[in-house]
XYZ file of C-alpha atoms in Angstrom:
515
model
C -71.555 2.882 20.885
C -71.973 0.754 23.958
C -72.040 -2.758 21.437
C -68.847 -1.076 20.047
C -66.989 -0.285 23.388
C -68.013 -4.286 24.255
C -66.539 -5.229 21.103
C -62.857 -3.436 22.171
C -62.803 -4.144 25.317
C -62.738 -7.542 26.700
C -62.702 -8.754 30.459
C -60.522 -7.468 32.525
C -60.855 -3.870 30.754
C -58.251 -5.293 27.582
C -58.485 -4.125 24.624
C -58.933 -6.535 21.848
C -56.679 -4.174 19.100
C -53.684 -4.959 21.935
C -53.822 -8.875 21.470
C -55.135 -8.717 17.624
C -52.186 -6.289 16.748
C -49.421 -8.192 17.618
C -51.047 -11.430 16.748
C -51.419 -10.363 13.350
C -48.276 -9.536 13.154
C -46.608 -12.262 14.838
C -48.777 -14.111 12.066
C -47.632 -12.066 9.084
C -44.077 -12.958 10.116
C -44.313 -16.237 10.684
C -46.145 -16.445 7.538
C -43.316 -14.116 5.604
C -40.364 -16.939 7.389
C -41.967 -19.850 6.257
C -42.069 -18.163 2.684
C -39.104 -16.399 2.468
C -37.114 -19.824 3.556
C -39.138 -22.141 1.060
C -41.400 -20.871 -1.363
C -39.584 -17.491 -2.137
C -38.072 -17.735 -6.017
C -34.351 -17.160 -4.552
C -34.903 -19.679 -1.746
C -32.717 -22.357 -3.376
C -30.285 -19.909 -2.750
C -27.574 -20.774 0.576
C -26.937 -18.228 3.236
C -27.773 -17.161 6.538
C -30.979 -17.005 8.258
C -31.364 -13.136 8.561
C -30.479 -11.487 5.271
C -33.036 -14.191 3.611
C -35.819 -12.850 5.742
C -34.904 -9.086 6.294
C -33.080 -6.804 4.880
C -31.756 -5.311 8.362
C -28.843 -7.319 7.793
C -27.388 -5.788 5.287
C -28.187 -2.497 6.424
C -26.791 -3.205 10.307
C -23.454 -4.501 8.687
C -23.293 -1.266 6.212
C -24.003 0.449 9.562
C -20.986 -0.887 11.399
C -18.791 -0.476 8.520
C -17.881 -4.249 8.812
C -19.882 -5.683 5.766
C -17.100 -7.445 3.584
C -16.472 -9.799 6.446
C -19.453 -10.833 6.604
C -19.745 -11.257 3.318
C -16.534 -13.212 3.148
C -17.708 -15.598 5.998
C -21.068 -16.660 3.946
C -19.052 -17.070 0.659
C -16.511 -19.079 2.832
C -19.317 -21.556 4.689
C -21.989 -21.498 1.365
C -19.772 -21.256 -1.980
C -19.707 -18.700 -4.588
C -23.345 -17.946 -4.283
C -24.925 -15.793 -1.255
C -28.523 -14.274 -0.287
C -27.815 -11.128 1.138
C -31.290 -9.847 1.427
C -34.400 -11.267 0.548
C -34.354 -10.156 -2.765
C -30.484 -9.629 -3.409
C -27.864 -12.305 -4.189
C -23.993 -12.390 -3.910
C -21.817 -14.082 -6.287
C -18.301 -14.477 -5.633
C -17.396 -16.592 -8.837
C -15.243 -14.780 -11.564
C -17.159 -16.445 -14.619
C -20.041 -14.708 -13.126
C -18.339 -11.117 -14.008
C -19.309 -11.504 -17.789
C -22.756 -12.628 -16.434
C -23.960 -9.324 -14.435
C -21.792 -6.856 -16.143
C -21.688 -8.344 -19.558
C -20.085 -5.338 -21.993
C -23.171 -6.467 -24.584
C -26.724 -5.678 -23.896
C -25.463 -4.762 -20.227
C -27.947 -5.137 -17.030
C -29.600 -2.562 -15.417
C -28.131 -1.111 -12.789
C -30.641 -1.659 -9.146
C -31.813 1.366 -6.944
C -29.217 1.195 -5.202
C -27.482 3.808 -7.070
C -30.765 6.263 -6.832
C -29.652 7.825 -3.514
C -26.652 9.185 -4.966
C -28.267 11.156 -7.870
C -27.966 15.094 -8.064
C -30.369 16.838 -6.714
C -29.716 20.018 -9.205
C -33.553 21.046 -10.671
C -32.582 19.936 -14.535
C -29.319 17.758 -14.155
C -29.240 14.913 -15.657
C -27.695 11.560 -13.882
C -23.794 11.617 -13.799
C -22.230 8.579 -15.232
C -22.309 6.686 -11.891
C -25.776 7.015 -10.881
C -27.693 6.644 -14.361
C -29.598 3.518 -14.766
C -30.665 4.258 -18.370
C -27.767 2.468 -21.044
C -28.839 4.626 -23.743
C -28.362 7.590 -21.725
C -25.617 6.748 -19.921
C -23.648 5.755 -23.303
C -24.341 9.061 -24.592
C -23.361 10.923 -21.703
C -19.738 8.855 -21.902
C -19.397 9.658 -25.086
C -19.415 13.631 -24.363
C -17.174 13.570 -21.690
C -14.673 10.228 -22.439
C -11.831 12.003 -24.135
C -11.489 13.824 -20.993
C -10.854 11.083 -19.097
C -7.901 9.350 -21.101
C -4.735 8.612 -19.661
C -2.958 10.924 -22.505
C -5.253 14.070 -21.966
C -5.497 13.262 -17.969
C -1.120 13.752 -18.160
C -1.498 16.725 -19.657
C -1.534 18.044 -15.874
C 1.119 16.000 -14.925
C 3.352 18.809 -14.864
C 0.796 21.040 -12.663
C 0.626 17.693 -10.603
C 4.877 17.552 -10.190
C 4.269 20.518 -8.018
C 1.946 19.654 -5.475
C 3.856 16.319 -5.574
C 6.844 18.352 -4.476
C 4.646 19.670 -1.527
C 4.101 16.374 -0.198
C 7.761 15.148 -0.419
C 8.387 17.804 1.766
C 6.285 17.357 4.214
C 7.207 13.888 4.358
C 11.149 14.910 4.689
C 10.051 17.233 7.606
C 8.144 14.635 9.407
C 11.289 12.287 8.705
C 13.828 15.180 10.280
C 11.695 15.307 13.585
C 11.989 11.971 14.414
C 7.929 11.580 15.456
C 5.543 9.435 13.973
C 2.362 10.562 12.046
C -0.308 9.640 10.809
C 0.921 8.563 7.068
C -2.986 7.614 6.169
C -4.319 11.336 6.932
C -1.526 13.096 4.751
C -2.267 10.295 1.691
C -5.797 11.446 2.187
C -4.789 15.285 1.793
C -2.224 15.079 -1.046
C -5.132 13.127 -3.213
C -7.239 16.075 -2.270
C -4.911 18.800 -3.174
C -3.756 16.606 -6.347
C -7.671 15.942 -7.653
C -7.921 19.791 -7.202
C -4.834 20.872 -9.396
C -6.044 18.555 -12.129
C -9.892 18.836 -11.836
C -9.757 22.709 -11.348
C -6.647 23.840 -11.538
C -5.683 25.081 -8.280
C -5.130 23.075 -5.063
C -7.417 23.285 -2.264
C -4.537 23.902 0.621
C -4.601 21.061 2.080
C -0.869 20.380 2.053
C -0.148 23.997 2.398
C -1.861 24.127 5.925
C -1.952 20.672 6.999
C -5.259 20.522 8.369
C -8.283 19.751 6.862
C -9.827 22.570 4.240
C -13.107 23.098 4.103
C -14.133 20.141 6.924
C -14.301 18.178 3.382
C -12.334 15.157 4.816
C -14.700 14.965 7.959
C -17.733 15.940 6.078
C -17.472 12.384 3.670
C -16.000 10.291 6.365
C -19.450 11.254 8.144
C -21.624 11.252 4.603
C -20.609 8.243 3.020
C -21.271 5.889 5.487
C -24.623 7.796 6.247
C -25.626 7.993 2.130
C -24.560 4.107 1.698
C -27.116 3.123 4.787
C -29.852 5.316 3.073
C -28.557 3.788 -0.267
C -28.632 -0.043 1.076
C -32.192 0.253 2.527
C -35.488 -0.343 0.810
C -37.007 2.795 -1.284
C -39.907 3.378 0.477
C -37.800 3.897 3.738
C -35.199 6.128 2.298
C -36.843 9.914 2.731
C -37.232 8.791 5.927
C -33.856 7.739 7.520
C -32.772 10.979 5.510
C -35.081 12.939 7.082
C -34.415 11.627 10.535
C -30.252 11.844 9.451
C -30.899 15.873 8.575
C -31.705 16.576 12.487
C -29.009 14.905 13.649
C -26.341 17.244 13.993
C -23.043 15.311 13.047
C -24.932 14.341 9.769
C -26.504 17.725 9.297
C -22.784 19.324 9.325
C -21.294 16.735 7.059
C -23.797 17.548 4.542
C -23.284 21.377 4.929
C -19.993 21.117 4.410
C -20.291 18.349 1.119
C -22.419 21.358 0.112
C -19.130 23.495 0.572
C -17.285 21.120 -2.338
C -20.502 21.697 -4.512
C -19.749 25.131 -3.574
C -16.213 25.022 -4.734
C -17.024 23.722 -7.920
C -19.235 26.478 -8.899
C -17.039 28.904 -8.184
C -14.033 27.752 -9.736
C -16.820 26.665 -12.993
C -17.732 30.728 -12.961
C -13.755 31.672 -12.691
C -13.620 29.263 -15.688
C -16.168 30.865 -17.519
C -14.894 34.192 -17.073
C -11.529 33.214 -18.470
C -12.865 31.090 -21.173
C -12.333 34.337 -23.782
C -8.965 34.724 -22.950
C -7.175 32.824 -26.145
C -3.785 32.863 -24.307
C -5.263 30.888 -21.812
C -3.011 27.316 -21.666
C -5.035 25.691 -18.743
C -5.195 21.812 -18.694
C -7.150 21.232 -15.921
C -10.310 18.821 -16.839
C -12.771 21.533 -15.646
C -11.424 24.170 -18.437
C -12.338 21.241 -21.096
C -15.467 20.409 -19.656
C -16.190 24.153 -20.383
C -14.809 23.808 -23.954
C -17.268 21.124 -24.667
C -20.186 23.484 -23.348
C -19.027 26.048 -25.506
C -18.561 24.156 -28.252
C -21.736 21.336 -28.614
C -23.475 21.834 -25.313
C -26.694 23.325 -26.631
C -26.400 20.386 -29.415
C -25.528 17.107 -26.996
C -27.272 18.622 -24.034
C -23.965 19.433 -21.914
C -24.773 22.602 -19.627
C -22.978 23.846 -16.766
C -25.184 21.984 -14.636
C -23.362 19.022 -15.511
C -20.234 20.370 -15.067
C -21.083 21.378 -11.558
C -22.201 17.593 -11.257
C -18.933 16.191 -12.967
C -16.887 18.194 -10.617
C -18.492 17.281 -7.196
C -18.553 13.521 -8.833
C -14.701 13.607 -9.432
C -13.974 14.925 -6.051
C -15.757 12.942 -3.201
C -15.016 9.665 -5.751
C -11.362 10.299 -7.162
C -10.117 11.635 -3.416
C -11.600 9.004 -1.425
C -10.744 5.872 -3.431
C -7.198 6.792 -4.449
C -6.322 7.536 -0.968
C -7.526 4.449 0.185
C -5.427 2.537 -2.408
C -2.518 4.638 -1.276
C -3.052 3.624 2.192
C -3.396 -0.346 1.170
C -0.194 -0.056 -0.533
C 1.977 1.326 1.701
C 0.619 -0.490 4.697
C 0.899 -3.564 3.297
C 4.782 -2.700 2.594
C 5.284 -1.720 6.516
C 3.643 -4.873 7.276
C 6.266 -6.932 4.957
C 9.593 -5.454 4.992
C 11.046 -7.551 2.744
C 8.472 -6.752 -0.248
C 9.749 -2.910 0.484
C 12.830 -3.494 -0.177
C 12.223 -5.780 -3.142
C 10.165 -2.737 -4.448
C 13.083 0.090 -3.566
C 15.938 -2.196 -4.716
C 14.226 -1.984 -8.651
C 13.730 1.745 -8.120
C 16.853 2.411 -6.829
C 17.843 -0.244 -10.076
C 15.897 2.153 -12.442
C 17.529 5.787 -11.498
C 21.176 4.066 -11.745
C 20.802 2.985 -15.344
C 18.401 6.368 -16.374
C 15.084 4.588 -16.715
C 13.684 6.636 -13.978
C 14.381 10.123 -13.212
C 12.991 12.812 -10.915
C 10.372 14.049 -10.976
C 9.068 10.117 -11.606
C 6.927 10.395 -15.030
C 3.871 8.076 -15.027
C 5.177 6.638 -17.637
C 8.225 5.437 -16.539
C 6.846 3.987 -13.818
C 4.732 1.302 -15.391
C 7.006 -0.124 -16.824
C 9.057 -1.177 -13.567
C 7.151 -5.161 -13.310
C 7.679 -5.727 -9.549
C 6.242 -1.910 -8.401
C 3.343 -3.026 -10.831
C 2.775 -6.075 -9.079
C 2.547 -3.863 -5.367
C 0.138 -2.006 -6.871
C -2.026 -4.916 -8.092
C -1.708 -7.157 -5.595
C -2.503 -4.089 -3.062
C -5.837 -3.471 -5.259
C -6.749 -6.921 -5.590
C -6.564 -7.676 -1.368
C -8.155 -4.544 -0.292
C -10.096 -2.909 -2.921
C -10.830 0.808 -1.923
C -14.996 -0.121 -3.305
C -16.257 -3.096 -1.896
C -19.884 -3.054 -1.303
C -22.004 -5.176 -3.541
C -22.499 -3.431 -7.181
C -26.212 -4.481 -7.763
C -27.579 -4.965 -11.181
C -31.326 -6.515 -11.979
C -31.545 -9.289 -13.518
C -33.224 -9.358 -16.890
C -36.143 -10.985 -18.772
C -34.596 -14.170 -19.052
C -32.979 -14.299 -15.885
C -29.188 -15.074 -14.992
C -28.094 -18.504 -14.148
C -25.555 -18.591 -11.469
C -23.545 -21.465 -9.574
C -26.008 -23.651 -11.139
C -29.580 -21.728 -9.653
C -31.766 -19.779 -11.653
C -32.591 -15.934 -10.561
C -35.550 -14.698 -12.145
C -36.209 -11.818 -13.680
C -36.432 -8.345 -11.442
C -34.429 -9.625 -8.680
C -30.924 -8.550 -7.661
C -27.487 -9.763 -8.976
C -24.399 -8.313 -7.885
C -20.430 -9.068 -7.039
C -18.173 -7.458 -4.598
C -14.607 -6.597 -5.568
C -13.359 -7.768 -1.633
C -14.819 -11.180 -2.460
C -14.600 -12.192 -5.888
C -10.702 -10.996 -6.103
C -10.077 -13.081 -3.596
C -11.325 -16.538 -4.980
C -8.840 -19.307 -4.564
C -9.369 -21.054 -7.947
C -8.335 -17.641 -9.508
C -5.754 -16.415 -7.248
C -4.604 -19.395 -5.658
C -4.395 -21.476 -1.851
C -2.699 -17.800 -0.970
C -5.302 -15.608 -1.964
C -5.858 -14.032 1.605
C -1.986 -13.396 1.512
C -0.315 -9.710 0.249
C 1.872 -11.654 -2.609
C 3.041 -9.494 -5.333
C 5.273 -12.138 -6.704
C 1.673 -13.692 -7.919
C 1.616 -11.025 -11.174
C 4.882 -12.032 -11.862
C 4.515 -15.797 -12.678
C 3.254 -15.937 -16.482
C 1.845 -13.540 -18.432
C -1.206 -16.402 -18.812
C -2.019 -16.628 -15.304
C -2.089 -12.468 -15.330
C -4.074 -12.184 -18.134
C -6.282 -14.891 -16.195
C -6.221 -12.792 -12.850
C -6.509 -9.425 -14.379
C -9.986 -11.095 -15.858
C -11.005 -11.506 -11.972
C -10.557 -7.977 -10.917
C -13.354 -5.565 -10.141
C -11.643 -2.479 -8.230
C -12.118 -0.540 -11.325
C -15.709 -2.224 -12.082
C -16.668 -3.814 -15.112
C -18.155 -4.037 -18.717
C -19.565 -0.347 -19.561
C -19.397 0.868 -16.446
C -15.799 0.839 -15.511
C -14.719 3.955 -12.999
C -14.166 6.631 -16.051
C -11.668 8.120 -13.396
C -9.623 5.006 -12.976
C -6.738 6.935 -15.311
C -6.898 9.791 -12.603
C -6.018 8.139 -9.776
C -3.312 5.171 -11.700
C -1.603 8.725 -12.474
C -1.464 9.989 -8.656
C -0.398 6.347 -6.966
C 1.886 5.502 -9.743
C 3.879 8.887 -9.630
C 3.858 8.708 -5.378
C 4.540 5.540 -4.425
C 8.160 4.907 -6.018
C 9.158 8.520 -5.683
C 7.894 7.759 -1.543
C 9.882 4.594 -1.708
C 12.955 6.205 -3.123
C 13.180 8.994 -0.567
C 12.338 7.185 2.715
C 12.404 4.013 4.338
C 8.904 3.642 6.382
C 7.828 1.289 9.318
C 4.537 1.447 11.135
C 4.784 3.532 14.325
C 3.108 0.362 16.796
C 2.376 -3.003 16.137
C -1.527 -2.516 15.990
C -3.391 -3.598 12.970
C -5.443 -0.753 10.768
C -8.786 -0.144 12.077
C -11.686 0.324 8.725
C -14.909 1.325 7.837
C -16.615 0.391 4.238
C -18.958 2.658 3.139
C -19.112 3.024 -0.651
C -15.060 3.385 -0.285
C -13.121 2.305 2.347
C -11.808 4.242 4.876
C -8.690 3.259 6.960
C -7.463 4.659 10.311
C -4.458 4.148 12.177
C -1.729 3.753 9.680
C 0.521 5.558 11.848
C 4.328 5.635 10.705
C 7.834 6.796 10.973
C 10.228 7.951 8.227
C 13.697 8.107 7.904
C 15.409 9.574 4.813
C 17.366 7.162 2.502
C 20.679 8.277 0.725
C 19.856 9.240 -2.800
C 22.369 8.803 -5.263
């Protein structure tokens, strides 16, 4: 024991475990540096010192909400090619699209989608977090007639009225005089709109003004949380989630996400119960997810458990990314006057000769050119997703901007980068320029090829039809009814967390004259 003791503990009464601790360590990271910068197999790749050693990085800037510029700045001092963690590249190059989400033999898709799964005992993955092709395939194939534009206007109708709703709160915010805040209100009508067409009723959100349920703060606090715990390695994840359960802002946005699984249950049970009645004329997608039980669950492996997953899955992702798109739109307008009017002068064009009529049918709308080109250029600049969408490379490996990435290491593209790629989009890409869709249908075709806000190959968002519906029946009808200007001169403050979040948008309406 003594020998031991003399071994510790050297003169002065220090302990050798205090200087061979941290020397080791200081060793191992030295060590880790000198590999990570030059022997490492994605060390040819360019980028900043500190994603190519740690991962921290990229979890700090998912932290502060302020990734994409960061992002942006490497692609704009490296190229199209970026390390964003040690084991993780960027690409911003649009040939790379057919690369990492190829529509043949498609990649896998990284762990970064495993902190999303359901936690349901006996669910299986929903379509966004599966990793399995074969699986995932399948599972589209039971539920992608759902999702159609045709069958998802079957509630347009049912969505007229809540539409209605919101014009009039608009008109009554107009009549005061005040400015509001136009953001929170795009927010709520996407809420109340994905619940008349998911489930068949409307939460209230429109009805009361204020937030039902908490659900709006509960995901503004979750999905930044769930993308940190998303972006960090595995092994760490249980426990930033355990240390994010005690603290109590997190612990009451994940009560009250727990109150939209909640929802969904019940209105799945009401559904159930009604399910005999053969009058029944209900449209809503939750009353056909319920068919499909009925009719082929036991045989395809469809239970209510999915349904309950399908209908949490279409909330927190058709709510949050449509209203963000909303917001881009119409903020961008406020913040170039001119484009407004361009855009209300061919709506106001389009009721006179009996193209468009109220209510404003979906589609009707598409086929006015220069609103199109609003809503494209609005997705292209400020995509509502814009983190990284990670896929592994496979066996072979990927070649990209000229560097080889070996198998089992991380590909992936961000919407916020790629669609804004000068060689695609032009010396102006960083500018809000509809007039760019409206050149030739060639160079559309060519940008159109370079967009990524509705993903890519076989996993494009299956909801994208959902939310086209809401934003193309809103914005003209919104632009008909009422000029809008932004209430101060301020830019928009953001946060991206799987979808963007924008604050501030703070406006005042006046009524137009409606002929």
């Amino acid at each position: 024991m003594a020998f031991l003791n003399d071994v510790l503990l050297g003169a002065g009464g220090k302990t050798w475990v205090t200087v061979i601790i941290p020397s080791l360590l200081a060793t191992y990271w030295v060590l880790w540096i000198v590999y990570a910068r030059t022997l490492h197999p994605l060390a040819k790749v360019p980028g900043d010192f500190w994603p190519s050693v740690s991962r921290t990085w990229h979890m700090y800037h998912v932290y502060k909400g302020d990734l994409t510029v960061h992002m942006r700045a490497m692609h704009e001092k490296y190229g199209p090619l970026i390390r964003i963690a040690p084991n993780e590249v960027l690409s911003a190059d649009p040939e790379a699209i057919q690369k990492i989400y190829p529509t043949q033999r498609p990649l896998e898709k990284a762990d970064f989608y495993i902190a999303w799964r359901n936690g349901s005992p006996g669910a299986r993955d929903d379509l966004f977090t599966s990793n399995n092709e074969r699986e995932h395939a399948e599972y589209r194939s039971i539920v992608g007639n759902v999702y159609t534009m045709t069958n998802v206007l079957r509630n347009e109708t049912n969505l007229d009225d809540v539409l209605a709703l919101f014009y009039q709160r608009l008109g009554e915010f107009a009549e005061a005089g005040k400015s509001f805040d136009f953001g929170r209100w795009l927010e709520m009508c996407a809420y109340d709109n994905v619940g008349i067409i998911f489930m068949g009723k409307q939460f209230g959100f429109l009805e009361t003004g204020k937030d039902y349920g908490n659900f709006m703060h509960a995901l503004h606090l979750a999905f930044p949380f769930l993308t940190f715990v998303a972006t960090a390695p595995r092994y760490a994840r249980p426990l930033i989630l355990g240390g994010g359960a005690v603290i109590p802002k997190v612990l009451k946005a994940l009560i009250a996400v727990g109150g939209i699984t909640d929802r969904a249950e019940k209105e799945m049970q009401a559904s159930l119960a009604r399910s005999e009645d053969t009058t029944s004329k209900r449209v809503d997608l939750l009353s056909q997810f319920m068919t499909i039980v009925h009719q082929k669950g036991e045989k395809v492996g469809y239970t209510p458990k999915e349904v309950r997953t399908e209908m949490v899955a279409g909330t927190f992702a058709g709510v949050d990314s449509t209203a963000a798109t909303m917001r881009t739109i119409f903020y961008h307008l406020m913040k170039n006057p001119e484009t407004m009017k361009k855009a209300q002068a061919e709506i106001d064009a389009a009721f006179a000769d009996g193209s468009l009529s109220h209510p404003i049918m979906y589609n009707k709308a598409i086929k006015l050119p220069y609103l199109q080109a609003v809503i494209k250029e609005a997705a292209r600049i400020y995509p509502a997703w814009q983190v990284p969408m990670p896929r592994v490379s496979p066996a072979q490996g990927l070649e990209l901007s000229g560097i080889h990435i070996p198998a089992g290491f991380i590909a992936g593209m961000s919407p916020a980068c790629v669609q804004r790629d000068k060689t695609v989009f032009g010396d102006d890409a960083n500018e809000f320029k509809p007039e760019r869709w409206l050149e030739s249908e060639e160079r559309t075709r060519q940008m159109e090829r370079a967009m990524l806000n509705f993903g890519a190959g076989t996993r494009t968002c299956i909801g994208k039809h959902v939310a086209l519906s809401e934003i193309n029946k809103i914005v003209p009808e919104v632009l008909r009814r009422f000029d809008i200007e932004m209430a101060h001169d301020q830019p928009w403050e953001t946060h991206v967390a799987l979808f963007v979040t924008q604050w501030n948008v703070l406006c005042k309406l006046t009524k137009r004259e409606l002929a």
